[in-house]
Coordinates of C-alpha atoms in Angstrom, one line a residue:
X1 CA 19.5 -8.3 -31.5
X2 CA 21.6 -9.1 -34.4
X3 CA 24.3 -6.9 -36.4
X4 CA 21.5 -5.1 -38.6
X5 CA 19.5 -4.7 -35.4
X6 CA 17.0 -7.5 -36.2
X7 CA 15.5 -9.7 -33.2
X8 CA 16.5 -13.0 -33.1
X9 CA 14.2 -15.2 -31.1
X10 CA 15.5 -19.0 -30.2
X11 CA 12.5 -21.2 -31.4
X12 CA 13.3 -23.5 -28.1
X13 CA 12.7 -20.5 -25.5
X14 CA 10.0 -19.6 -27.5
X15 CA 7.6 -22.7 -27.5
X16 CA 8.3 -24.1 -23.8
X17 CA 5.3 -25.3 -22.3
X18 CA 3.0 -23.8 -19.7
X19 CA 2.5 -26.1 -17.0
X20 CA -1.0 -25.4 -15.1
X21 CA -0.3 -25.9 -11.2
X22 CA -1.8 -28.6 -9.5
X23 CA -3.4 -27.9 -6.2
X24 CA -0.7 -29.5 -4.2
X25 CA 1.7 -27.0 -6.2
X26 CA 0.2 -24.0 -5.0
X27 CA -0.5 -25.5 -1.7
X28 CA 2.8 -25.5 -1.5
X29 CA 4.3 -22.6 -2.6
X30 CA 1.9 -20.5 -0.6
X31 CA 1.0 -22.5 2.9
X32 CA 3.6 -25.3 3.3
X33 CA 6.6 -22.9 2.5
X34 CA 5.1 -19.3 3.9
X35 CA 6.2 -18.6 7.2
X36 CA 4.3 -16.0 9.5
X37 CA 5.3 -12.7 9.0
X38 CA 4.4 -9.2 10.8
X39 CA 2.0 -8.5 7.6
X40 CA 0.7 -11.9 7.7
X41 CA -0.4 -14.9 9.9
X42 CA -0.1 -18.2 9.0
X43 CA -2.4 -21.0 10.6
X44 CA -2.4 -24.4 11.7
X45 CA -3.9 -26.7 9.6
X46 CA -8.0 -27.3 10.4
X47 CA -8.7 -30.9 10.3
X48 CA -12.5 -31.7 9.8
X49 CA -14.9 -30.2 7.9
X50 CA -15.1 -26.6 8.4
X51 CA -17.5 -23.3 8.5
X52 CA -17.2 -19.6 8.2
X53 CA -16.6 -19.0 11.7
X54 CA -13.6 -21.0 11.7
X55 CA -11.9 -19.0 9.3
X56 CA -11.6 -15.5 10.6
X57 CA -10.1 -12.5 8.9
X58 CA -9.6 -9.9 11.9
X59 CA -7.2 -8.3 13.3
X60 CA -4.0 -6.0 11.7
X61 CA -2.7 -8.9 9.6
X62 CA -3.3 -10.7 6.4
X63 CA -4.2 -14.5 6.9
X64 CA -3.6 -17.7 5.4
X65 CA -5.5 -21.1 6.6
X66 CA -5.4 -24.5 5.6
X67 CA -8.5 -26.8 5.9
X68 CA -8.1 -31.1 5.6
X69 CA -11.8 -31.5 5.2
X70 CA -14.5 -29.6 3.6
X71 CA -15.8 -26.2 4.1
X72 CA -19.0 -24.6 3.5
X73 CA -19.7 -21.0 4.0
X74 CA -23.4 -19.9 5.1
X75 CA -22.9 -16.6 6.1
X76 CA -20.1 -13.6 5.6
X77 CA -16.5 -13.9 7.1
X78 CA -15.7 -11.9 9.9
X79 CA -12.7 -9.4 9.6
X80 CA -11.8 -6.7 6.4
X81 CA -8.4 -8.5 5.7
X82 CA -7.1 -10.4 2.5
X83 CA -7.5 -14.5 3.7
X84 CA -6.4 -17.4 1.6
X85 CA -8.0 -20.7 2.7
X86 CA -7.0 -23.9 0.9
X87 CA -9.5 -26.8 1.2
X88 CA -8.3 -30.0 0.4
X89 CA -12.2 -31.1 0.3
X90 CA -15.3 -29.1 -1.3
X91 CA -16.1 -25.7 -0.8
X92 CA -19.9 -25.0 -0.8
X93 CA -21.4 -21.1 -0.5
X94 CA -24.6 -20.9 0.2
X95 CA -27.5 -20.5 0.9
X96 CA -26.8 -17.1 2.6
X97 CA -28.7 -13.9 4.3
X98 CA -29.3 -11.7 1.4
X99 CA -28.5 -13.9 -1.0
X100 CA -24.6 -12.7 -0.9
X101 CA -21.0 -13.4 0.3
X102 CA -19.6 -9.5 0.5
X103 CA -16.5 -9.1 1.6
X104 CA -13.3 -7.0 1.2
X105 CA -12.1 -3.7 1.0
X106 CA -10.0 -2.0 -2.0
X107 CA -6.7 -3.7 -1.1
X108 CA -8.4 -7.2 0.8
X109 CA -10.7 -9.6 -0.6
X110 CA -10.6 -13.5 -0.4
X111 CA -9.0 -16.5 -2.5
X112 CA -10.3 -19.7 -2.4
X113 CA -7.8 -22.5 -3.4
X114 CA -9.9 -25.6 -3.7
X115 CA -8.8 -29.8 -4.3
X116 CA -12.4 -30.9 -4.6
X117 CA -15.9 -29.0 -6.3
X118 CA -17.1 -25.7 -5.8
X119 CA -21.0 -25.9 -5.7
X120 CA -22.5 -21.7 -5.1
X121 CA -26.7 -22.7 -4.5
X122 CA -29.3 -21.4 -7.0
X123 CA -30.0 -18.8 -4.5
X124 CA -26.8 -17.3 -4.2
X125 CA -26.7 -13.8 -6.4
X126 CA -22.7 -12.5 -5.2
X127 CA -19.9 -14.3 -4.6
X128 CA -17.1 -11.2 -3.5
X129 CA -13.4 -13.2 -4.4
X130 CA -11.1 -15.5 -6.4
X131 CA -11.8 -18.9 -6.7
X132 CA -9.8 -21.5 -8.1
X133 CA -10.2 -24.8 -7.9
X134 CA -9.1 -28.1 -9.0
X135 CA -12.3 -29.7 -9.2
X136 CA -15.8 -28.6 -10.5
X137 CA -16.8 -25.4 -10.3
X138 CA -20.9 -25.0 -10.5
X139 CA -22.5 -21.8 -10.1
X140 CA -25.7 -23.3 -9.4
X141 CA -26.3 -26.3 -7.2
X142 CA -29.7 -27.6 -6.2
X143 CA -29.3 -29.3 -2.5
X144 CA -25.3 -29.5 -3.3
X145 CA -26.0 -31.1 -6.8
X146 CA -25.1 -29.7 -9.9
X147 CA -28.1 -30.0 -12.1
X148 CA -27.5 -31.7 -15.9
X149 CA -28.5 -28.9 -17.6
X150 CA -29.6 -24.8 -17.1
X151 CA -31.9 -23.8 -14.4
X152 CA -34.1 -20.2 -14.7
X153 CA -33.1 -18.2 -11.4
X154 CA -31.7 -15.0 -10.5
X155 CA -28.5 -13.6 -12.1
X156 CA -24.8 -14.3 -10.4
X157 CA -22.3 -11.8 -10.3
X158 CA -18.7 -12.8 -9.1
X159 CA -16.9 -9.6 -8.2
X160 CA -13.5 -11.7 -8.4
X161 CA -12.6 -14.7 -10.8
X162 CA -13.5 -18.2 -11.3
X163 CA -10.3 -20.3 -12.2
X164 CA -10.1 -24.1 -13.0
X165 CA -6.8 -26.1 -13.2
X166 CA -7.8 -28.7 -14.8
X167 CA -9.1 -28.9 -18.2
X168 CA -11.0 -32.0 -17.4
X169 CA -13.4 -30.1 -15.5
X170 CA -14.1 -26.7 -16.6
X171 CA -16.7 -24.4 -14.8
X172 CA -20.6 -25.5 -15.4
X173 CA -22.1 -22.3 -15.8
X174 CA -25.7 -24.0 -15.0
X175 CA -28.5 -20.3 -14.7
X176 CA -30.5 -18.9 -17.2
X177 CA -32.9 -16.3 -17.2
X178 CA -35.9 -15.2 -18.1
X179 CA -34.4 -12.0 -19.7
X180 CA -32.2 -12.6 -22.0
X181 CA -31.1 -9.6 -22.3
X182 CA -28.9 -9.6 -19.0
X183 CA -25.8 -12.5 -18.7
X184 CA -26.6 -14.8 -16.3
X185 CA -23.4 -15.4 -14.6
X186 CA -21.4 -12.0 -14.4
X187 CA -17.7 -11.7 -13.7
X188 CA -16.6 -8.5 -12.5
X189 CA -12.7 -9.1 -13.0
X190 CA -11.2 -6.8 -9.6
X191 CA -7.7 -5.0 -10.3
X192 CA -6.6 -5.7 -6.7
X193 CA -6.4 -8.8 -6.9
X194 CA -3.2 -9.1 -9.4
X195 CA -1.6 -7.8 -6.7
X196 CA -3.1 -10.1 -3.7
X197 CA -2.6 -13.3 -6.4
X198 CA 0.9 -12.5 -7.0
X199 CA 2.9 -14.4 -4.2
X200 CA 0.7 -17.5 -5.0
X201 CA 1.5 -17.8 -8.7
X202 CA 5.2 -15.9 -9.3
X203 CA 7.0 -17.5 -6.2
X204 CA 9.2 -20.2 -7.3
X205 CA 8.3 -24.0 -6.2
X206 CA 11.2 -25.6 -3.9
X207 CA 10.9 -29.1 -4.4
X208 CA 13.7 -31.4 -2.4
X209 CA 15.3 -34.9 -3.5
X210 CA 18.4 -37.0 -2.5
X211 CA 20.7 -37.9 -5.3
X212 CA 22.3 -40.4 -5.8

């Protein structure tokens, strides 16, 4: 503040720009650098592509898995605790029983941290979880393949958030409906995860180099 009590903002701080992580950036922060704890257990990486069942969430402790491949997910997770997968592939949901990926409870859910496209099928009508991703996100895919333009099917509601890091490729919201009085992809923004999402976006990047 200055001497009449005014606030005197420095033009400099005030226009730095955001950077929008990469993949490899939260990769990481949050896998390469975390380090098992009591609260949380950290994985070997999975090489290969990858299902459900190779991802599971039991146990007394938060988990966090790494997959070099792709991973599809045709049925729920197992377990009730918060799990951050990273895929350095493609992530595909669906198709599922009832139509639905539930999972959570009020303090776990899931985050998806995704290199490659997210493709949910036509058929798919919940996703429960976070997912960002630094390729394509399509909400619904025909056979794995993102139609050119809408499709009529049922509505999808994403109890969670869909996040892009790229502005190149933004989310292809691809259903329609017949009544157009409902929205035909529904995001259901869930409190808890500010506080699950914190470590992976506020911890500071440690990135080494010799100098000369």
């Amino acid at each position: 503040f200055g001497p009449t009590g005014a606030c005197i903002i420095d033009p400099k701080a005030a226009f730095v720009p955001f950077k929008i992580p990469t993949f490899e950036d939260l990769k990481s922060i949050y896998f390469t650098q975390a380090k098992s704890l009591n609260t949380v257990t950290k994985h070997p990486t999975l090489n290969g592509d990858r299902t459900q069942s190779d991802i599971p969430l039991t146990g007394n402790t938060d988990h966090i898995y790494s997959i070099s491949g792709n991973l599809t997910i045709s049925s729920n997770i197992s377990g009730n605790q918060t799990g951050v997968i990273f895929v350095d592939g493609n992530l595909s949901i669906g198709p599922l029983p009832s139509n639905s990926l539930t999972y959570g409870t009020s303090n776990s859910g899931l985050v998806f941290v995704v290199k490659g496209n997210v493709s949910i099928d036509q058929s798919v009508t919940q996703v429960d979880g976070v997912i960002i991703s630094e390729g394509t996100i399509c909400t619904a895919t025909q056979n794995g393949i993102c139609p050119a333009s809408n499709i009529q099917t049922s509505q999808l509601v994403i109890n969670g958030s869909l996040i892009p890091l790229n502005e190149a490729t933004p989310t292809k919201f691809r259903r329609s409906l017949s009544d157009n009085s409902q929205p035909s992809e529904k995001i259901v923004h869930q409190v808890k995860y500010l506080i699950i999402l914190r470590s992976l976006i506020a911890d500071t990047l440690q990135k080494w180099s010799e100098v000369p």
